[in-house]
Amino acid sequence: MFEIRTDLALETREMYKENKQQEIPGVEVEKYEKDIATITYVKVLDEQGSQIMGKPKGVYITIESKSLKQADSDIKDKMSKLLAEELVQLVPKKKKFKTLVVGLGNWDITPDALGPQVISKVFVTRHYFEAYGKIEDPTMRQVSAIAPGVMGTTGIETVDIIKGIVEKTQPDLVIAVDALASRRMQRVYTTIQISDTGIRPGGGVGNKRKELSKETLGVPVLAIGVPTVVDAATLTNDTIKLVIEHLCEQSEKGSQFYNLLKEISDEDKYALIRDALEPYGANMIVTTKDIDTIIRNISQIIANAINIAIHPGIDLKDVNRYLR
Amino acid sequence: MFEIRTDLALETREMYKENKQQEIPGVEVEKYEKDIATITYVKVLDEQGSQIMGKPKGVYITIESKSLKQADSDIKDKMSKLLAEELVQLVPKKKKFKTLVVGLGNWDITPDALGPQVISKVFVTRHYFEAYGKIEDPTMRQVSAIAPGVMGTTGIETVDIIKGIVEKTQPDLVIAVDALASRRMQRVYTTIQISDTGIRPGGGVGNKRKELSKETLGVPVLAIGVPTVVDAATLTNDTIKLVIEHLCEQSEKGSQFYNLLKEISDEDKYALIRDALEPYGANMIVTTKDIDTIIRNISQIIANAINIAIHPGIDLKDVNRYLR
Amino acid sequence: MFEIRTDLALETREMYKENKQQEIPGVEVEKYEKDIATITYVKVLDEQGSQIMGKPKGVYITIESKSLKQADSDIKDKMSKLLAEELVQLVPKKKKFKTLVVGLGNWDITPDALGPQVISKVFVTRHYFEAYGKIEDPTMRQVSAIAPGVMGTTGIETVDIIKGIVEKTQPDLVIAVDALASRRMQRVYTTIQISDTGIRPGGGVGNKRKELSKETLGVPVLAIGVPTVVDAATLTNDTIKLVIEHLCEQSEKGSQFYNLLKEISDEDKYALIRDALEPYGANMIVTTKDIDTIIRNISQIIANAINIAIHPGIDLKDVNRYLR
Amino acid sequence: MFEIRTDLALETREMYKENKQQEIPGVEVEKYEKDIATITYVKVLDEQGSQIMGKPKGVYITIESKSLKQADSDIKDKMSKLLAEELVQLVPKKKKFKTLVVGLGNWDITPDALGPQVISKVFVTRHYFEAYGKIEDPTMRQVSAIAPGVMGTTGIETVDIIKGIVEKTQPDLVIAVDALASRRMQRVYTTIQISDTGIRPGGGVGNKRKELSKETLGVPVLAIGVPTVVDAATLTNDTIKLVIEHLCEQSEKGSQFYNLLKEISDEDKYALIRDALEPYGANMIVTTKDIDTIIRNISQIIANAINIAIHPGIDLKDVNRYLR
């Protein structure tokens, strides 16, 4: 239905509303302000909603804040706390459970390295439990973590690698972290999306067998994602739309020109743009120059939030002590 | 005259030809194939040519080859050789001369790090000459090198830093290496521009006092540049043009629609796009994901070419031995 | 028997010979020069040899060359060829077989990043075979690759991660690449060890269940390693030995002093040194400053050698074309 | 006098006291605890003290704290504050003054990159003053910054590069930041030394003309340094000393052996060790594996401290906001 690439449920819903001037049937939306962020819940309630959205049933939480990309350590702590509070509602309410954190993406390519960088900062404890033969601890829960790489580097579907590890280590929960693509440049580095519906490595919709999800892995999969790029076709498309709107405003409604412009369908435009950009190759992305620093800061926020949400003995006061 | 940002003389001339359907007066163009590359000489001969181009009088050599971004070491050697052959024509034909290589750009930001990466690979010899009190050597010439950083990091105009160093070390030639912006994605990582006219750090036209040039430094300045990014406004603009052309082809010539579309001037379109993109900030760039590897490879090609062109004792056979 | 840490069979044998003045029973040694390298085969033939060596039965091939750490691309090609020629003898002599390359170590810590860097350069093909439903190709064999991280980062024994992947992807051969510790600084970055006996992630001897080997994975495991560090205790120990030898040379044989010095056993000395160094923590290593560049160069040599040895369609002439 | 390499005044004095059992004449030492750190003032008062120390007259402040290498952001803030409080006493007590921050070292080599990393984080303002023609501001002072590279990369004495910049920009104060060598592993990453006596790039004593100091630059030079490596000869020497002390303890005082061991002079031992280590090359260093992260954290502490000490409008509360 919507060919424009976005991994954010928020944006899929936004595009639907823009086009159809109504809420998606079977989808419920709640939005509120909290401290320095805007939090939106997009709940996909039934099959119809799921089909229109092109996303599985479940809850998609978006935390938006311009502050996400700031280096200020107080603000980083606030963002960690906000994210931890949302995560806590989605992790098991049990005294002991085991978590596997999966960092999707390629650590060698900066805009794709968010997942692996989170892995290298998360507080991993499983080996201590194993070494001392413990199964419970008042301050820690069992956490393991892996950055499996991407199919282009491994030659293996990520879900197959993770399935093997899940079988060997029997976690009760998988948390998957990935860099996302957004439709709008202003959401890049300013938005965190959490969902309880799993994730497809590499993004996009497609083959269900390739998802990390309860169906494929047998345990609940919590996904955390942050948009780090806009693809060039999407950006161009949105800009053209603004240009055409501007032209329409300047011509008389009902004039032939106005009608001609209106007639160009979204699908046609997007196809044209794709064609025009094709010679430049699939690797073309739009991003910002200071991406290295920003990815490092956001990976710290996410690792801290996971540490707070999982380990009963870690809170905001001492969370930076557990960062590696 | 041309607001679209390009640092390539080749593209400025291309845009003029597209618009005016004629060659720029006072500009001479020669083009030929050589091994795996296309080499174009754009010679700006007089004041008129210089004003239209927005670039000083002098020669602008462009080496274009898709192979530039390949990791293949044979091809890297070929590109080094091609580049060295062009450089040799522009360096002094004297037995002894001193060269200062300046790596412009910010080493912390990958698409901007080409200059600093070349500096860290160039074969630097000045300190040996100083240590042994020599002024001449049959195999080496005196080379020093500096990556001064960018004004946003130093707070100092780059020309002032380099002027100080030129006064202290008295080189006969400055070679400045910088990452450039191109108008077209297909030129990114496939083009090297050499010129004998100096360079303005940070790109673009402007204040003559800020250029690295014979006027400001008192010695000839050879500039070597490679496009590493396209700015997002430029890309969008070019794509929109393709879309409109496509629409024009499909409407009848002379129809009202055709005329309306034709009427939108380039300047209007570009202004509209700039407005539309403004909220995303000035840091927005279009590039490819594998930029780290490509910048590393190209900096090696350029450092090798400089080493071959400057030192009488280094040729292609042993050039990689002098890489650091 | 030998407490001094080395991962090189060559050095274990060397130490035995120094102490006992004889060859290890059950161990055969062959040595020859080839192009720019010295190649040594240490064959552990029986149980006795294995026990004294503290290493499993099998062949340990060492390629030593000062040129290994040079950036010269001709020399890099020569080293790739030498390594490929040894590897070819150890891979299956079949038309089709599947290989999983495992890059051990932590990509975030330079002296430990050799394995992961090789993974990011190896030519991976398994996903093409899967996508096109092929099982055979005249120019390529099936290759997959993974850098699983280290237990401190994952919380999971590496063997468990790899076992899961082997079960899912059914390779016929595992090639494991790791950074090693050497006893002597002059072997750091100058030596490649290949063996057909598997490898223990993190180095050293110990629990057999934690090895990557035919016993644990069910498929042959080829190990490739390069020493990147000497541990500080080892270096100090070797230096002290040289100092004491020097003192002995200067005192009369048979004098009380000479005898006292001779009496200090190797074990006592090493224990003393360990105690003295303990407060500085286990992370202390001896290495060189230019480690980043050297690790990058060597990882390219190893990736090229694996590509040549595995894929029938790749030879030295075009091997750099397949590097990523 | 003391050949063992250390850049810390604290250690030079320590070694003298160990050898001579008395304080250095002409040197005054004060030591106190403050929050999480121990602060020592070594004041070199006269010519005699200066000659014995091998360091110019002036004050050398050492802040020692195990917490320096921790990632905890509260502790990082505390360390920034402690450092800022010492710096404030050494900067001019004037309403307006101009500072040039110089980051010594090579940004390409991690243990040497402390200076350049500080430069990339310091809050630079000079270009704003220039752009708006201001000479004073209630919240900011004029700051410029440069990382000139090392002589091996530039071919130019660092003092010549800086002298050129000082002439062009006329600062009132130079702050030079460098990575140091320590004599003891436990001081690596746990110690900050500040002095008002200038610094010699590359460390060690030597040619006065090559120092960054009031004499060479014409403006006061404040030096900030952190030990990031111990050289291998030093470490080995100290360990051997511990071993010999241990042997002495076990032999009877007055025995021939005891006397023989005591007879080996420090100079002889160090010469022996240097000889033994020479084949491994000058690049050999002892450091820890997690050096990348630690250097990043410490450079943030130092940049923050400089920002607080220089700009009247920045205090601890908002300092992280000015980090780049």
PDB file of C-alpha atoms in Angstrom, chain B residues 147-322:
ATOM      1  CA  ALA B 147      46.380  18.743   8.630  1.00  0.00           C
ATOM      2  CA  PRO B 148      45.372  22.036  10.236  1.00  0.00           C
ATOM      3  CA  GLY B 149      41.752  21.135  11.029  1.00  0.00           C
ATOM      4  CA  VAL B 150      38.695  23.222  10.114  1.00  0.00           C
ATOM      5  CA  MET B 151      37.648  26.644  11.369  1.00  0.00           C
ATOM      6  CA  GLY B 152      34.791  25.156  13.406  1.00  0.00           C
ATOM      7  CA  THR B 153      37.360  23.173  15.401  1.00  0.00           C
ATOM      8  CA  THR B 154      40.263  25.618  15.495  1.00  0.00           C
ATOM      9  CA  GLY B 155      38.552  29.013  15.586  1.00  0.00           C
ATOM     10  CA  ILE B 156      41.262  30.206  13.175  1.00  0.00           C
ATOM     11  CA  GLU B 157      41.081  30.811   9.412  1.00  0.00           C
ATOM     12  CA  THR B 158      43.008  27.939   7.807  1.00  0.00           C
ATOM     13  CA  VAL B 159      44.905  30.388   5.599  1.00  0.00           C
ATOM     14  CA  ASP B 160      46.328  32.070   8.719  1.00  0.00           C
ATOM     15  CA  ILE B 161      47.601  28.771  10.111  1.00  0.00           C
ATOM     16  CA  ILE B 162      49.194  27.833   6.787  1.00  0.00           C
ATOM     17  CA  LYS B 163      50.650  31.321   6.260  1.00  0.00           C
ATOM     18  CA  GLY B 164      52.458  30.992   9.605  1.00  0.00           C
ATOM     19  CA  ILE B 165      53.893  27.610   8.610  1.00  0.00           C
ATOM     20  CA  VAL B 166      54.908  28.835   5.151  1.00  0.00           C
ATOM     21  CA  GLU B 167      56.794  31.731   6.762  1.00  0.00           C
ATOM     22  CA  LYS B 168      58.635  29.394   9.143  1.00  0.00           C
ATOM     23  CA  THR B 169      59.471  26.641   6.637  1.00  0.00           C
ATOM     24  CA  GLN B 170      59.742  28.473   3.290  1.00  0.00           C
ATOM     25  CA  PRO B 171      58.381  25.844   0.885  1.00  0.00           C
ATOM     26  CA  ASP B 172      58.497  26.414  -2.902  1.00  0.00           C
ATOM     27  CA  LEU B 173      55.157  24.706  -3.484  1.00  0.00           C
ATOM     28  CA  VAL B 174      51.993  23.982  -1.496  1.00  0.00           C
ATOM     29  CA  ILE B 175      49.828  20.973  -2.408  1.00  0.00           C
ATOM     30  CA  ALA B 176      46.386  21.178  -0.772  1.00  0.00           C
ATOM     31  CA  VAL B 177      44.143  18.092  -0.609  1.00  0.00           C
ATOM     32  CA  ASP B 178      40.433  18.385   0.208  1.00  0.00           C
ATOM     33  CA  ALA B 179      37.122  16.542   0.025  1.00  0.00           C
ATOM     34  CA  LEU B 180      34.772  18.258  -2.441  1.00  0.00           C
ATOM     35  CA  ALA B 181      31.045  18.481  -3.022  1.00  0.00           C
ATOM     36  CA  SER B 182      29.732  17.389  -6.392  1.00  0.00           C
ATOM     37  CA  ARG B 183      26.481  18.100  -8.112  1.00  0.00           C
ATOM     38  CA  ARG B 184      25.973  14.533  -9.253  1.00  0.00           C
ATOM     39  CA  MET B 185      26.043  11.371  -7.176  1.00  0.00           C
ATOM     40  CA  GLN B 186      27.803   9.457  -9.969  1.00  0.00           C
ATOM     41  CA  ARG B 187      30.877  11.682  -9.574  1.00  0.00           C
ATOM     42  CA  VAL B 188      31.202  10.930  -5.876  1.00  0.00           C
ATOM     43  CA  TYR B 189      34.345   8.779  -5.372  1.00  0.00           C
ATOM     44  CA  THR B 190      34.922   8.499  -9.124  1.00  0.00           C
ATOM     45  CA  THR B 191      36.576  11.831  -9.857  1.00  0.00           C
ATOM     46  CA  ILE B 192      39.828  13.567  -8.945  1.00  0.00           C
ATOM     47  CA  GLN B 193      40.209  17.261  -9.742  1.00  0.00           C
ATOM     48  CA  ILE B 194      43.636  18.888  -9.865  1.00  0.00           C
ATOM     49  CA  SER B 195      44.144  22.596 -10.359  1.00  0.00           C
ATOM     50  CA  ASP B 196      46.968  25.114 -10.233  1.00  0.00           C
ATOM     51  CA  THR B 197      44.756  27.891  -8.933  1.00  0.00           C
ATOM     52  CA  GLY B 198      44.656  27.275  -5.207  1.00  0.00           C
ATOM     53  CA  ILE B 199      41.651  26.314  -3.116  1.00  0.00           C
ATOM     54  CA  ARG B 200      39.236  27.801  -0.629  1.00  0.00           C
ATOM     55  CA  PRO B 201      39.002  25.644   2.544  1.00  0.00           C
ATOM     56  CA  GLY B 202      35.402  24.599   3.109  1.00  0.00           C
ATOM     57  CA  GLY B 203      34.631  24.982  -0.583  1.00  0.00           C
ATOM     58  CA  GLY B 204      32.480  27.418  -2.492  1.00  0.00           C
ATOM     59  CA  VAL B 205      33.377  30.824  -3.810  1.00  0.00           C
ATOM     60  CA  GLY B 206      33.951  33.834  -1.646  1.00  0.00           C
ATOM     61  CA  ASN B 207      36.409  35.979   0.157  1.00  0.00           C
ATOM     62  CA  LYS B 208      39.702  35.908  -1.720  1.00  0.00           C
ATOM     63  CA  ARG B 209      41.641  36.594   1.495  1.00  0.00           C
ATOM     64  CA  LYS B 210      40.629  33.178   2.800  1.00  0.00           C
ATOM     65  CA  GLU B 211      41.939  31.167  -0.121  1.00  0.00           C
ATOM     66  CA  LEU B 212      45.107  29.133  -0.124  1.00  0.00           C
ATOM     67  CA  SER B 213      46.662  30.613  -3.261  1.00  0.00           C
ATOM     68  CA  LYS B 214      49.743  32.269  -4.670  1.00  0.00           C
ATOM     69  CA  GLU B 215      48.258  35.671  -3.685  1.00  0.00           C
ATOM     70  CA  THR B 216      47.750  34.788  -0.028  1.00  0.00           C
ATOM     71  CA  LEU B 217      50.715  32.450   0.580  1.00  0.00           C
ATOM     72  CA  GLY B 218      53.303  33.792  -1.871  1.00  0.00           C
ATOM     73  CA  VAL B 219      53.998  30.349  -3.365  1.00  0.00           C
ATOM     74  CA  PRO B 220      52.144  28.356  -6.037  1.00  0.00           C
ATOM     75  CA  VAL B 221      49.286  26.235  -4.670  1.00  0.00           C
ATOM     76  CA  LEU B 222      48.329  22.981  -6.357  1.00  0.00           C
ATOM     77  CA  ALA B 223      44.890  21.685  -5.287  1.00  0.00           C
ATOM     78  CA  ILE B 224      43.794  18.027  -5.375  1.00  0.00           C
ATOM     79  CA  GLY B 225      40.175  17.224  -4.573  1.00  0.00           C
ATOM     80  CA  VAL B 226      37.741  14.316  -4.664  1.00  0.00           C
ATOM     81  CA  PRO B 227      33.944  14.668  -4.327  1.00  0.00           C
ATOM     82  CA  THR B 228      32.768  12.677  -1.295  1.00  0.00           C
ATOM     83  CA  VAL B 229      29.254  14.078  -0.885  1.00  0.00           C
ATOM     84  CA  VAL B 230      26.389  15.633  -2.788  1.00  0.00           C
ATOM     85  CA  ASP B 231      24.383  18.094  -0.781  1.00  0.00           C
ATOM     86  CA  ALA B 232      20.793  17.043  -0.313  1.00  0.00           C
ATOM     87  CA  ALA B 233      19.325  20.150  -1.974  1.00  0.00           C
ATOM     88  CA  THR B 234      21.360  19.549  -5.123  1.00  0.00           C
ATOM     89  CA  LEU B 235      20.359  15.926  -5.375  1.00  0.00           C
ATOM     90  CA  THR B 236      16.701  16.746  -4.892  1.00  0.00           C
ATOM     91  CA  ASN B 237      16.873  19.505  -7.447  1.00  0.00           C
ATOM     92  CA  ASP B 238      18.423  17.269 -10.090  1.00  0.00           C
ATOM     93  CA  THR B 239      15.870  14.572  -9.449  1.00  0.00           C
ATOM     94  CA  ILE B 240      12.971  17.006  -9.707  1.00  0.00           C
ATOM     95  CA  LYS B 241      14.354  18.167 -13.025  1.00  0.00           C
ATOM     96  CA  LEU B 242      14.342  14.602 -14.307  1.00  0.00           C
ATOM     97  CA  VAL B 243      10.759  14.166 -13.108  1.00  0.00           C
ATOM     98  CA  ILE B 244       9.616  17.360 -14.812  1.00  0.00           C
ATOM     99  CA  GLU B 245      11.429  16.424 -18.015  1.00  0.00           C
ATOM    100  CA  HIS B 246       9.625  13.123 -17.926  1.00  0.00           C
ATOM    101  CA  LEU B 247       6.286  14.887 -17.469  1.00  0.00           C
ATOM    102  CA  CYS B 248       7.081  17.251 -20.352  1.00  0.00           C
ATOM    103  CA  GLU B 249       7.878  14.341 -22.622  1.00  0.00           C
ATOM    104  CA  GLN B 250       4.472  12.901 -21.896  1.00  0.00           C
ATOM    105  CA  SER B 251       2.543  16.110 -22.542  1.00  0.00           C
ATOM    106  CA  GLU B 252       2.224  17.625 -25.948  1.00  0.00           C
ATOM    107  CA  LYS B 253       4.701  20.317 -26.787  1.00  0.00           C
ATOM    108  CA  GLY B 254       2.908  23.623 -26.820  1.00  0.00           C
ATOM    109  CA  SER B 255       0.229  22.426 -24.441  1.00  0.00           C
ATOM    110  CA  GLN B 256      -0.510  24.693 -21.540  1.00  0.00           C
ATOM    111  CA  PHE B 257       0.886  22.225 -19.062  1.00  0.00           C
ATOM    112  CA  TYR B 258       4.151  21.929 -20.919  1.00  0.00           C
ATOM    113  CA  ASN B 259       4.539  25.637 -20.942  1.00  0.00           C
ATOM    114  CA  LEU B 260       3.722  25.994 -17.292  1.00  0.00           C
ATOM    115  CA  LEU B 261       6.325  23.448 -16.331  1.00  0.00           C
ATOM    116  CA  LYS B 262       8.915  25.050 -18.541  1.00  0.00           C
ATOM    117  CA  GLU B 263       8.203  28.359 -16.904  1.00  0.00           C
ATOM    118  CA  ILE B 264       9.374  27.355 -13.462  1.00  0.00           C
ATOM    119  CA  SER B 265      12.839  28.758 -13.454  1.00  0.00           C
ATOM    120  CA  ASP B 266      15.824  26.892 -12.085  1.00  0.00           C
ATOM    121  CA  GLU B 267      16.338  29.560  -9.463  1.00  0.00           C
ATOM    122  CA  ASP B 268      12.748  29.286  -8.215  1.00  0.00           C
ATOM    123  CA  LYS B 269      12.961  25.535  -7.978  1.00  0.00           C
ATOM    124  CA  TYR B 270      16.219  25.583  -6.112  1.00  0.00           C
ATOM    125  CA  ALA B 271      14.936  28.223  -3.679  1.00  0.00           C
ATOM    126  CA  LEU B 272      11.833  26.155  -3.018  1.00  0.00           C
ATOM    127  CA  ILE B 273      13.903  23.065  -2.304  1.00  0.00           C
ATOM    128  CA  ARG B 274      16.284  24.936  -0.023  1.00  0.00           C
ATOM    129  CA  ASP B 275      13.284  26.157   1.978  1.00  0.00           C
ATOM    130  CA  ALA B 276      11.821  22.697   2.156  1.00  0.00           C
ATOM    131  CA  LEU B 277      15.069  21.166   3.407  1.00  0.00           C
ATOM    132  CA  GLU B 278      16.077  23.936   5.772  1.00  0.00           C
ATOM    133  CA  PRO B 279      14.595  22.528   8.994  1.00  0.00           C
ATOM    134  CA  TYR B 280      16.909  19.493   8.734  1.00  0.00           C
ATOM    135  CA  GLY B 281      20.023  21.504   9.330  1.00  0.00           C
ATOM    136  CA  ALA B 282      23.114  22.262   7.321  1.00  0.00           C
ATOM    137  CA  ASN B 283      24.883  19.042   8.206  1.00  0.00           C
ATOM    138  CA  MET B 284      22.683  16.960   5.938  1.00  0.00           C
ATOM    139  CA  ILE B 285      24.609  15.096   3.257  1.00  0.00           C
ATOM    140  CA  VAL B 286      24.020  12.365   0.737  1.00  0.00           C
ATOM    141  CA  THR B 287      26.702   9.703   0.623  1.00  0.00           C
ATOM    142  CA  THR B 288      27.132   5.937   0.655  1.00  0.00           C
ATOM    143  CA  LYS B 289      27.308   3.530   3.561  1.00  0.00           C
ATOM    144  CA  ASP B 290      30.761   2.120   2.829  1.00  0.00           C
ATOM    145  CA  ILE B 291      32.417   5.533   2.978  1.00  0.00           C
ATOM    146  CA  ASP B 292      35.119   4.602   5.535  1.00  0.00           C
ATOM    147  CA  THR B 293      36.753   2.010   3.297  1.00  0.00           C
ATOM    148  CA  ILE B 294      36.493   4.126   0.171  1.00  0.00           C
ATOM    149  CA  ILE B 295      38.071   7.208   1.771  1.00  0.00           C
ATOM    150  CA  ARG B 296      40.915   5.008   3.034  1.00  0.00           C
ATOM    151  CA  ASN B 297      41.551   3.604  -0.446  1.00  0.00           C
ATOM    152  CA  ILE B 298      41.447   6.953  -2.233  1.00  0.00           C
ATOM    153  CA  SER B 299      43.730   8.611   0.323  1.00  0.00           C
ATOM    154  CA  GLN B 300      46.260   5.891  -0.427  1.00  0.00           C
ATOM    155  CA  ILE B 301      46.029   6.557  -4.181  1.00  0.00           C
ATOM    156  CA  ILE B 302      46.588  10.283  -3.672  1.00  0.00           C
ATOM    157  CA  ALA B 303      49.453   9.857  -1.177  1.00  0.00           C
ATOM    158  CA  ASN B 304      51.167   7.445  -3.568  1.00  0.00           C
ATOM    159  CA  ALA B 305      50.743   9.825  -6.505  1.00  0.00           C
ATOM    160  CA  ILE B 306      52.231  12.715  -4.520  1.00  0.00           C
ATOM    161  CA  ASN B 307      55.154  10.513  -3.441  1.00  0.00           C
ATOM    162  CA  ILE B 308      55.868   9.486  -7.069  1.00  0.00           C
ATOM    163  CA  ALA B 309      55.496  13.025  -8.443  1.00  0.00           C
ATOM    164  CA  ILE B 310      57.733  14.667  -5.830  1.00  0.00           C
ATOM    165  CA  HIS B 311      60.517  12.220  -4.992  1.00  0.00           C
ATOM    166  CA  PRO B 312      62.853  11.324  -7.877  1.00  0.00           C
ATOM    167  CA  GLY B 313      63.752   8.036  -6.173  1.00  0.00           C
ATOM    168  CA  ILE B 314      60.209   6.678  -5.843  1.00  0.00           C
ATOM    169  CA  ASP B 315      58.379   5.040  -8.706  1.00  0.00           C
ATOM    170  CA  LEU B 316      55.300   2.911  -9.020  1.00  0.00           C
ATOM    171  CA  LYS B 317      57.214  -0.303  -8.385  1.00  0.00           C
ATOM    172  CA  ASP B 318      58.157   0.564  -4.837  1.00  0.00           C
ATOM    173  CA  VAL B 319      55.663   3.256  -3.979  1.00  0.00           C
ATOM    174  CA  ASN B 320      53.674   1.209  -1.477  1.00  0.00           C
ATOM    175  CA  ARG B 321      56.842   0.793   0.524  1.00  0.00           C
ATOM    176  CA  TYR B 322      56.725   4.468   1.465  1.00  0.00           C
TER     177      TYR B 322
END
